[in-house]
mmCIF file of C-alpha atoms and ligand atoms in Angstrom:
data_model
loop_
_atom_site.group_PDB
_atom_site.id
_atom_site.type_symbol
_atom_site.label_atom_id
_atom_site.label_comp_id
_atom_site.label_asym_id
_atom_site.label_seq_id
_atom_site.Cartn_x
_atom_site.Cartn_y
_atom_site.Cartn_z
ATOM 1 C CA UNK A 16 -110.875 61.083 32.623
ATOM 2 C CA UNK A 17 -110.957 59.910 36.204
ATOM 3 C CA UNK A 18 -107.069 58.575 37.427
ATOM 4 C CA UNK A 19 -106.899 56.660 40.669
ATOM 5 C CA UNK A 20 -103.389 55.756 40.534
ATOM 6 C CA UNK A 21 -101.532 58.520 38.602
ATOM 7 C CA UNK A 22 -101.554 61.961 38.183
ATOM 8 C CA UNK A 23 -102.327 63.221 34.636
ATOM 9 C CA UNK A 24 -102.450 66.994 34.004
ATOM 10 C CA UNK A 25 -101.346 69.705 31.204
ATOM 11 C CA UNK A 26 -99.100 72.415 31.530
ATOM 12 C CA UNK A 27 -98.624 74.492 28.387
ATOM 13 C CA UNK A 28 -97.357 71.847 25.809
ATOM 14 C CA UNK A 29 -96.549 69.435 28.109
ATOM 15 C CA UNK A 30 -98.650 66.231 28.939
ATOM 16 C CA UNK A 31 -97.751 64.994 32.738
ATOM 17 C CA UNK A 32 -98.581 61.860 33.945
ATOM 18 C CA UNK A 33 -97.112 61.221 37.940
ATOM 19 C CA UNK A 34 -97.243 57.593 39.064
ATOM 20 C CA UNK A 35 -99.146 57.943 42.454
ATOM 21 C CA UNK A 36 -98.670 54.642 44.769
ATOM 22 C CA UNK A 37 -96.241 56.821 47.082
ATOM 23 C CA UNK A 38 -96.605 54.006 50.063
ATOM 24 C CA UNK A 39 -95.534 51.022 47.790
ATOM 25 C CA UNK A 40 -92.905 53.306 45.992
ATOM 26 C CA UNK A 41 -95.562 53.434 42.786
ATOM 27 C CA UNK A 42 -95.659 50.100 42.075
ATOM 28 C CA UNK A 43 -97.025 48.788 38.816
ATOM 29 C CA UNK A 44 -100.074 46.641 39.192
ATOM 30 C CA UNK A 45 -102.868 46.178 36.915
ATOM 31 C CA UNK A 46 -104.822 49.147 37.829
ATOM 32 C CA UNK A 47 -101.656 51.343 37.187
ATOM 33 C CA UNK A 48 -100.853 50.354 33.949
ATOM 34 C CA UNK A 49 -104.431 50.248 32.824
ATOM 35 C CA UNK A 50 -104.175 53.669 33.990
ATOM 36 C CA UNK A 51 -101.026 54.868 32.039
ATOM 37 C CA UNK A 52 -102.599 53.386 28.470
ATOM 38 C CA UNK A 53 -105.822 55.538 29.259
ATOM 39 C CA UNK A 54 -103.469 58.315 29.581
ATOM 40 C CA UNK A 55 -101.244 58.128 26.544
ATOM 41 C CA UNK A 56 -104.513 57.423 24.504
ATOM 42 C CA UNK A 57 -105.950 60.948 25.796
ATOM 43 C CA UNK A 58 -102.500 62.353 24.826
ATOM 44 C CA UNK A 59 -102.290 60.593 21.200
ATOM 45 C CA UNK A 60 -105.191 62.791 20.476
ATOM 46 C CA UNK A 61 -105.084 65.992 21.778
ATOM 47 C CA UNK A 62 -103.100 68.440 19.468
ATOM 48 C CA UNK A 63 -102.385 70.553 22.216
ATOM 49 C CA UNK A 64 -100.084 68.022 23.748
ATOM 50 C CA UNK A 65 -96.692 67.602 22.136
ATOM 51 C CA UNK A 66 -94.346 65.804 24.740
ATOM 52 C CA UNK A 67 -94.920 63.833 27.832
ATOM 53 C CA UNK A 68 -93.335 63.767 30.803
ATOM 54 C CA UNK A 69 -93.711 60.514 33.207
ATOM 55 C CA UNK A 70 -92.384 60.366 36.681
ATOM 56 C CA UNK A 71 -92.916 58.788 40.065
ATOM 57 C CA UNK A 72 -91.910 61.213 43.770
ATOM 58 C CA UNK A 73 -88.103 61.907 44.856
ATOM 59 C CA UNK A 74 -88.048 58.577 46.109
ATOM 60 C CA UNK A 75 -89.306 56.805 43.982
ATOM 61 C CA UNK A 76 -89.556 56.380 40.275
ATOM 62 C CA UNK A 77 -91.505 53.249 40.719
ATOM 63 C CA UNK A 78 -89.913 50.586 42.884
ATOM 64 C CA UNK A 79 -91.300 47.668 39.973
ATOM 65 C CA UNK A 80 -94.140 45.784 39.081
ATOM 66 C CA UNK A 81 -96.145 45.209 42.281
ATOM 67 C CA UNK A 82 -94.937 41.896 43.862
ATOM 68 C CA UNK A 83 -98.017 41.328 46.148
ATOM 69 C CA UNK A 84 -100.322 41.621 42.964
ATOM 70 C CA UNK A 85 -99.172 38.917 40.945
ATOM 71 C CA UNK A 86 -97.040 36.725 43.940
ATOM 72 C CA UNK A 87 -100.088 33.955 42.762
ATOM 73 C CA UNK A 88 -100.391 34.640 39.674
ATOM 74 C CA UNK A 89 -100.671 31.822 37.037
ATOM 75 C CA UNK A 90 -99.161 31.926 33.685
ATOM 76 C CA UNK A 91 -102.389 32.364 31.484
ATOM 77 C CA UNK A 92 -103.677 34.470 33.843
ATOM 78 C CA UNK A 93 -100.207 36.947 32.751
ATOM 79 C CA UNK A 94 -101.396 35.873 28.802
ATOM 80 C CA UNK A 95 -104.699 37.192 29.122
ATOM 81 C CA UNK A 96 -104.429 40.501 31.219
ATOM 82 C CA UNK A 97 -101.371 41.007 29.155
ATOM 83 C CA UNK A 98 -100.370 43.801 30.794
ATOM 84 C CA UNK A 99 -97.128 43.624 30.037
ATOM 85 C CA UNK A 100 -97.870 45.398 27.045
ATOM 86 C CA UNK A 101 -98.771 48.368 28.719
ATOM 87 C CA UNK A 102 -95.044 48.795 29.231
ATOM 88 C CA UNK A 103 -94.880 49.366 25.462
ATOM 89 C CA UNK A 104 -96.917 52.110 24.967
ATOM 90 C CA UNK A 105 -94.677 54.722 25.565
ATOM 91 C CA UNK A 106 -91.900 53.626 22.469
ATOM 92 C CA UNK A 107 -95.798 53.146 20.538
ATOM 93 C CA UNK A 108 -97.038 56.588 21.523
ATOM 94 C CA UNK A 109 -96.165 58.982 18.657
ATOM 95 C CA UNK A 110 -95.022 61.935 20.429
ATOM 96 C CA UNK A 111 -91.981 62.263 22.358
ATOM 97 C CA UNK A 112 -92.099 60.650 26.048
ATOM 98 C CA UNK A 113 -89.116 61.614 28.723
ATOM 99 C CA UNK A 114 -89.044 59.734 31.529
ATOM 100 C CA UNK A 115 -87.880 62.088 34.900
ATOM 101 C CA UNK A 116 -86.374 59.342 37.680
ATOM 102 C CA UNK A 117 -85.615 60.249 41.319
ATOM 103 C CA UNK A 118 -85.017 57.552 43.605
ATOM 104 C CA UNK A 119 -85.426 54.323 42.835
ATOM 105 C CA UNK A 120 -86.344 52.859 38.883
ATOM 106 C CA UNK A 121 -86.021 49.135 39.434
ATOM 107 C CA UNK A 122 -87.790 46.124 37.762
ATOM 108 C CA UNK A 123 -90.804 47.310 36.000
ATOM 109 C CA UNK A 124 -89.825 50.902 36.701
ATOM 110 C CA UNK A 125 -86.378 50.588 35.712
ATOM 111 C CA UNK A 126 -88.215 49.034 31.963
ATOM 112 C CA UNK A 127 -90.886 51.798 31.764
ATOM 113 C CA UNK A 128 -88.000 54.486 32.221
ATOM 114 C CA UNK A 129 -86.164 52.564 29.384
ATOM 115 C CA UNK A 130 -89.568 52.304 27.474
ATOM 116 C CA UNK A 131 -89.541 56.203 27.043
ATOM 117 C CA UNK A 132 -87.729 58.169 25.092
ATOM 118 C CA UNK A 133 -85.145 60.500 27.333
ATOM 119 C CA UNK A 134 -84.340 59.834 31.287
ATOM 120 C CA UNK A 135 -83.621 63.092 32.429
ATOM 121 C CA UNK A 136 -82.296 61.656 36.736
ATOM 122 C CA UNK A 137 -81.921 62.943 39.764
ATOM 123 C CA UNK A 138 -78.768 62.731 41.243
ATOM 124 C CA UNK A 139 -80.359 60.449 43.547
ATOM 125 C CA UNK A 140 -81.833 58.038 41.060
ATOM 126 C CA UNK A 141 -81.001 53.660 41.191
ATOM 127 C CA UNK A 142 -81.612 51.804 37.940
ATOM 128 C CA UNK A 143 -81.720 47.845 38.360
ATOM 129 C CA UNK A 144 -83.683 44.697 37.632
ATOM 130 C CA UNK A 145 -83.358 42.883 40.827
ATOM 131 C CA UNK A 146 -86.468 40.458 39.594
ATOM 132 C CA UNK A 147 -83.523 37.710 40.294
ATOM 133 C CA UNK A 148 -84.066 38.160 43.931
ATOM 134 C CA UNK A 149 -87.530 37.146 43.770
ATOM 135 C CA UNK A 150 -87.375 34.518 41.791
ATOM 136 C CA UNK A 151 -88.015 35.796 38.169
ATOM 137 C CA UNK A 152 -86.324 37.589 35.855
ATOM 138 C CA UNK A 153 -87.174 40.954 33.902
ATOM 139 C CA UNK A 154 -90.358 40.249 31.398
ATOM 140 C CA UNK A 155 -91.087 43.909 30.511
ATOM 141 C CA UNK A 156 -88.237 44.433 28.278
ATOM 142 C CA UNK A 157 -85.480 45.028 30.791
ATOM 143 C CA UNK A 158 -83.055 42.085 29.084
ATOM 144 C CA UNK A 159 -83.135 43.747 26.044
ATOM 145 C CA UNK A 160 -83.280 47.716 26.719
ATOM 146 C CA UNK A 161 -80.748 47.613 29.339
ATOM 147 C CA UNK A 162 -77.993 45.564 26.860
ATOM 148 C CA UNK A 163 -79.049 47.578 24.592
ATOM 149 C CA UNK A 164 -78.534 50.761 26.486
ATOM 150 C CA UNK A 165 -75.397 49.796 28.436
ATOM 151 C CA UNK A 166 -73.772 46.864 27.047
ATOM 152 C CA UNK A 167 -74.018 42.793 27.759
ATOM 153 C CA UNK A 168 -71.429 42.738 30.306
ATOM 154 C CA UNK A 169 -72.655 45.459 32.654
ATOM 155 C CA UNK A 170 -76.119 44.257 32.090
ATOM 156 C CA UNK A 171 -75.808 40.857 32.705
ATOM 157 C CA UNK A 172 -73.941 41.832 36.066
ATOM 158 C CA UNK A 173 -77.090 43.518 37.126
ATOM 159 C CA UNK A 174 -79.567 41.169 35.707
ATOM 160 C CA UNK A 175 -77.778 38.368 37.475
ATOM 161 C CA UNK A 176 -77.016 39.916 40.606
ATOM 162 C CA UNK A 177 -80.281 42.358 41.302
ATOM 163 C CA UNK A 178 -77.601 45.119 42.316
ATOM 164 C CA UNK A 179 -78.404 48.708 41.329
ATOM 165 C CA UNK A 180 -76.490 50.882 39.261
ATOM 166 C CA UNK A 181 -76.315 54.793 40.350
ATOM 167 C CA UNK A 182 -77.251 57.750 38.326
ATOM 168 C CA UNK A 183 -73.386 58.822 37.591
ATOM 169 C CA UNK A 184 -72.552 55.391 36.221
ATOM 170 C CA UNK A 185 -76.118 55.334 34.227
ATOM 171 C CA UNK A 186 -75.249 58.813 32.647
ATOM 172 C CA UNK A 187 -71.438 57.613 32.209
ATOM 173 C CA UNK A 188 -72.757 54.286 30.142
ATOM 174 C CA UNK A 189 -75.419 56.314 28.325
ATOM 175 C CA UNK A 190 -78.627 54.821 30.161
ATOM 176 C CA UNK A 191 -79.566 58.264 31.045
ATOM 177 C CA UNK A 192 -79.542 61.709 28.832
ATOM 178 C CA UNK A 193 -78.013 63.879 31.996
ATOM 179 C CA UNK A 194 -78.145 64.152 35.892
ATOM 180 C CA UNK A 195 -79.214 66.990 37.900
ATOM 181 C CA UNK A 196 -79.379 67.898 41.300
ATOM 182 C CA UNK A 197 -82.634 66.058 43.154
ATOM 183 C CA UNK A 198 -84.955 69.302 43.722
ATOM 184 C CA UNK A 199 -84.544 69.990 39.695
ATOM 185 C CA UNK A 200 -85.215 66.813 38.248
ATOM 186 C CA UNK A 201 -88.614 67.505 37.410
ATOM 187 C CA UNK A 202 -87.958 71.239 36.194
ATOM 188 C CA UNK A 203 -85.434 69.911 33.795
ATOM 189 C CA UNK A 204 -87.086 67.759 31.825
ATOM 190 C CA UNK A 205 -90.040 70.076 31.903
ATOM 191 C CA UNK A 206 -87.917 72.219 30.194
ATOM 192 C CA UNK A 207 -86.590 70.283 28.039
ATOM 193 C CA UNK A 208 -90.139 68.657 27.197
ATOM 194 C CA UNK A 209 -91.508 72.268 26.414
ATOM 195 C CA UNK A 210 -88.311 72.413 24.367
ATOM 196 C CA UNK A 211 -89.006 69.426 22.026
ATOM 197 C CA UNK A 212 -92.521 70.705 22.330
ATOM 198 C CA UNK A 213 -91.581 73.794 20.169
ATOM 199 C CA UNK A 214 -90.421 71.926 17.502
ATOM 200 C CA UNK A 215 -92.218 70.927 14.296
ATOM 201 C CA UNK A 216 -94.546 68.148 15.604
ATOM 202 C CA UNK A 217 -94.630 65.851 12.570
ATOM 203 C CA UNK A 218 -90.532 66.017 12.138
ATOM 204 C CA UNK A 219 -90.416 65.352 16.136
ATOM 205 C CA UNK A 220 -92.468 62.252 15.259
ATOM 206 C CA UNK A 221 -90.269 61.050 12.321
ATOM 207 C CA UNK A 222 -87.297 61.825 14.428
ATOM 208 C CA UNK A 223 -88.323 59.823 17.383
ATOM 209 C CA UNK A 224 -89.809 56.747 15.016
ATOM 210 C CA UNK A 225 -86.387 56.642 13.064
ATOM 211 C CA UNK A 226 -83.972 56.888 16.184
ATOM 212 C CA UNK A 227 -85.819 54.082 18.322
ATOM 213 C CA UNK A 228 -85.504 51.544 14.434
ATOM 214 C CA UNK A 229 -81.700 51.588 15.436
ATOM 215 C CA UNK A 230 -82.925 48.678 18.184
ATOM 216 C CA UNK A 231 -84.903 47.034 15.102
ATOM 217 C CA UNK A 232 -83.524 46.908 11.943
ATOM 218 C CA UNK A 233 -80.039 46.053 10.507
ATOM 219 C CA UNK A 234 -78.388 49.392 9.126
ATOM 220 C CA UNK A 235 -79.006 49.262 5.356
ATOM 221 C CA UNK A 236 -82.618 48.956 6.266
ATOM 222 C CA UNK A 237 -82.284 51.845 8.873
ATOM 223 C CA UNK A 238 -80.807 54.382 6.765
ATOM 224 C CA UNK A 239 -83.588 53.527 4.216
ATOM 225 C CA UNK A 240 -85.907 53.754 6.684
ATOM 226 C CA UNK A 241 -84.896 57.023 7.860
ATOM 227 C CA UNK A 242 -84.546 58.547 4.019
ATOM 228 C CA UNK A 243 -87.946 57.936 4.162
ATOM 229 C CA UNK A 244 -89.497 59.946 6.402
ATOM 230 C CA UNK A 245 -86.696 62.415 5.383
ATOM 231 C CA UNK A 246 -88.143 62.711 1.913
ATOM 232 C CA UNK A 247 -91.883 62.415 3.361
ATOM 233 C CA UNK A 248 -91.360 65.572 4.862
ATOM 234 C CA UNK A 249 -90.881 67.295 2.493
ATOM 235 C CA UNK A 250 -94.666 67.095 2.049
ATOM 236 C CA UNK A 251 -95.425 68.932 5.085
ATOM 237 C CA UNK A 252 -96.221 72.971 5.388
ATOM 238 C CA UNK A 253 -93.661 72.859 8.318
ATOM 239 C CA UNK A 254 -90.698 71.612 6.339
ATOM 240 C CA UNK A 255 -91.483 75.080 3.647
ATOM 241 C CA UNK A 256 -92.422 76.895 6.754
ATOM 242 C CA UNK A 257 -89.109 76.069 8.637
ATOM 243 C CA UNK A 258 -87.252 76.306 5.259
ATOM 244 C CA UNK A 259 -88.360 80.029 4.306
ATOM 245 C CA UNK A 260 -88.491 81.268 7.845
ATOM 246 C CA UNK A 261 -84.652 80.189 8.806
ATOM 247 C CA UNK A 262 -84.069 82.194 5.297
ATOM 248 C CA UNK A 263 -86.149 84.867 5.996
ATOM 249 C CA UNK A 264 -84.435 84.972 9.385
ATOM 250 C CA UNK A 265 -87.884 84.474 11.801
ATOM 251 C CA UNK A 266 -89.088 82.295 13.989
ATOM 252 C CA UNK A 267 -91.190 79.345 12.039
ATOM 253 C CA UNK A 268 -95.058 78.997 13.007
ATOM 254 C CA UNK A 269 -95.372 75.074 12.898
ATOM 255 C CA UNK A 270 -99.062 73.832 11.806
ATOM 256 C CA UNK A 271 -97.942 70.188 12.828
ATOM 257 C CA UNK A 272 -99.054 68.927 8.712
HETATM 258 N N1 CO8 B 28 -94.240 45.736 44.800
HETATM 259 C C1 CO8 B 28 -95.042 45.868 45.861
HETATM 260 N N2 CO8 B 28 -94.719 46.593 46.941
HETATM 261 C C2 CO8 B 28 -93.510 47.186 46.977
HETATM 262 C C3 CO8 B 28 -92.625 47.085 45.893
HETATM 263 C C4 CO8 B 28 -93.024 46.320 44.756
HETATM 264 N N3 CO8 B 28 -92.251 46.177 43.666
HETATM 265 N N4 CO8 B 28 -91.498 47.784 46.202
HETATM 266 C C5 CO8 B 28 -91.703 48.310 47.417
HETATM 267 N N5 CO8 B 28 -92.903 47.957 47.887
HETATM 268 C C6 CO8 B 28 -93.506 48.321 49.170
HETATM 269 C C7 CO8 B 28 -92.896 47.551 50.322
HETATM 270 O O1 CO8 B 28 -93.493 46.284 50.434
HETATM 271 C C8 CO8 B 28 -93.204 48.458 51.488
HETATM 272 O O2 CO8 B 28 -94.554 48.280 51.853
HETATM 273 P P1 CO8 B 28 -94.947 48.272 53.445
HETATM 274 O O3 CO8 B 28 -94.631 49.665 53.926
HETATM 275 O O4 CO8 B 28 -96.414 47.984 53.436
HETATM 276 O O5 CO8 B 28 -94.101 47.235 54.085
HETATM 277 C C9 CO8 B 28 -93.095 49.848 50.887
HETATM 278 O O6 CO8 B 28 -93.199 49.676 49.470
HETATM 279 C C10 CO8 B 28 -91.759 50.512 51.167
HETATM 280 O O7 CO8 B 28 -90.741 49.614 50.777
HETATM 281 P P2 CO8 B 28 -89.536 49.175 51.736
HETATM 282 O O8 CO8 B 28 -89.972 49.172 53.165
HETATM 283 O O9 CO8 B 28 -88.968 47.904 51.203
HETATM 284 O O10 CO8 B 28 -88.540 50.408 51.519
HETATM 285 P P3 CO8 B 28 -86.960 50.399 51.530
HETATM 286 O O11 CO8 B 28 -86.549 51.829 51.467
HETATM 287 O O12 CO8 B 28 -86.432 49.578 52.660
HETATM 288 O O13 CO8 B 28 -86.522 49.653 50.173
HETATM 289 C C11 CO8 B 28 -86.655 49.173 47.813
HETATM 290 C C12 CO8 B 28 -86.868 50.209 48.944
HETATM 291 C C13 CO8 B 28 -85.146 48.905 47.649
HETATM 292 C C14 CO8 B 28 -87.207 49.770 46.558
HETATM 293 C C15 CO8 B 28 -87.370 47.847 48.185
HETATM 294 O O14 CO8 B 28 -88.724 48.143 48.518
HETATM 295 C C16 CO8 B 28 -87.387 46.816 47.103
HETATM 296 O O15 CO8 B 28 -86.401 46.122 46.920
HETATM 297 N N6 CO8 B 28 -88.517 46.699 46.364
HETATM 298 C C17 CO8 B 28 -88.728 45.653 45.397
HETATM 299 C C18 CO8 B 28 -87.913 45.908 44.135
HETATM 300 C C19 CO8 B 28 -88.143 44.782 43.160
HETATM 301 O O16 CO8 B 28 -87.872 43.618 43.421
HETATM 302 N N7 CO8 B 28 -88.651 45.137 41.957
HETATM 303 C C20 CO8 B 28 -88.933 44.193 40.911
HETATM 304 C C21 CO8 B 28 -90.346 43.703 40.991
HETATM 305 S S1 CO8 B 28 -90.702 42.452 39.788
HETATM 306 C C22 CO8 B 28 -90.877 43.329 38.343
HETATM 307 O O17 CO8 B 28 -90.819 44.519 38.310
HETATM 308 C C23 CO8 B 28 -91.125 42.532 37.115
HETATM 309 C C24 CO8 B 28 -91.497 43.425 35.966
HETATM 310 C C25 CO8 B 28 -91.980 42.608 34.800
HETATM 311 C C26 CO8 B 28 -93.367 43.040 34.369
HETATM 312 C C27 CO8 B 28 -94.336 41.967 34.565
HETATM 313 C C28 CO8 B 28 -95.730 42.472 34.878
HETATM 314 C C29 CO8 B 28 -96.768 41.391 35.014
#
């Protein structure tokens, strides 16, 4: 498929997709997002992908939905494009997604990082929803994911203030999975996407379904929810296959069924 506005490639297990707006910090318009769902859909299918990796420049994650798209925007005009859903896909998609932020993640950006799975930042990466300084506030998720993620105080000091919080504080409050020095950013959570990649594709699945239910369900339901899929595997040639081969003391050959 043709991309104008990100980058989507393959590199052995690996599905990239680079947001590609670098003179409007990869803002989020229409176009973009439209973009991103074409992607994960190509993704979904193709066995040969088993973890995706999104990210923006060193800059820039993506600086936020774009403000000169929709600065006239009417309300049903937002209900029928609906592409605020876009910024769902990537908690919908059924492989594991890892978000990669240098630079700034704010707004939109700062929700489609939260959308994913794993932030892997740069040590120079910004989180924040500074919608309140234009007017708005977050309506891709960011009231939820970030009190979620951090905690209502902290987040309501952002939310309410548009200040952004800094990639030590986002790993210290648990935003983020770990920090690493700028010019690495995107080789760690390469490797750590080729990483999750290895692993049994159908238990990666379950394991990514159960963990994001914790923002859904009360707990009883949870830990139902994950016995589950626990049990389900059990179904699967990988679960025998990585049974007998830990006994057997080789390395398991997953079929992904
Ligand atoms: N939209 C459109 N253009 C943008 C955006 C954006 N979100 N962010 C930056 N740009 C553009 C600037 O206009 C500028 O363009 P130009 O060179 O033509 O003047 C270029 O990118 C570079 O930006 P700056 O000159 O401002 O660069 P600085 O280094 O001085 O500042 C910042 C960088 C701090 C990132 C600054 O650009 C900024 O504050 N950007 C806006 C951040 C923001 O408010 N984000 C929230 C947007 S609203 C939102 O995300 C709602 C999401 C809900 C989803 C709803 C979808 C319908």
């Amino acid at each position: 498929m043709a991309y104008e506005n990100i980058i989507v490639t393959i590199e052995d297990a690996v599905g990239l997709i680079q947001l590609n707006r670098p003179k409007v910090m990869n803002a989020l318009n229409a176009q973009v997002m439209t973009e991103l769902g074409q992607a994960f859909d190509e993704f979904e299918t193709n066995d040969a992908v088993r973890c995706v990796v999104i990210h923006g420049n060193e800059r820039a994650f993506s600086a936020g939905a774009d403000i000169d798209a929709m600065k006239t925007a009417t309300p049903v005009e937002m209900l029928k494009g609906n592409w605020v859903a876009q910024w769902d896909r990537p908690r919908k998609f059924a492989k594991p997604v890892i978000a990669a932020v240098s630079g700034y993640a704010l707004g939109g950006g700062c929700e489609l990082a939260m959308a994913c799975d794993i932030i892997i930042a740069s040590e120079s990466a910004q989180f924040g929803q500074p919608e309140i300084n234009i007017g708005v506030i977050p309506g891709a998720g960011g009231t939820q994911r970030l009190t979620r993620a951090i905690g209502k105080s902290r987040a309501m000091e952002l939310t309410l203030t548009g200040k952004f919080m800094k990639a030590d504080e986002a790993l210290q409050r648990g935003l983020v999975a770990r920090v690493v020095p700028v010019e690495m950013y995107l080789e760690a959570a390469k490797t750590l996407a080729r990483e999750i990649a290895s692993k049994a594709p159908v238990a990666a699945q379950f394991a990514k379904e159960c963990v994001n239910k914790v923002f859904e369900l009360p707990l009883g339901e949870g830990l139902d929810y994950e016995r589950r899929h626990f049990y389900f595997l059990f179904s699967t040639e990988d679960q025998r296959e990585g049974m007998a081969a830990f006994l057997a003391k080789r390395k398991a050959e997953w079929k992904g069924k």
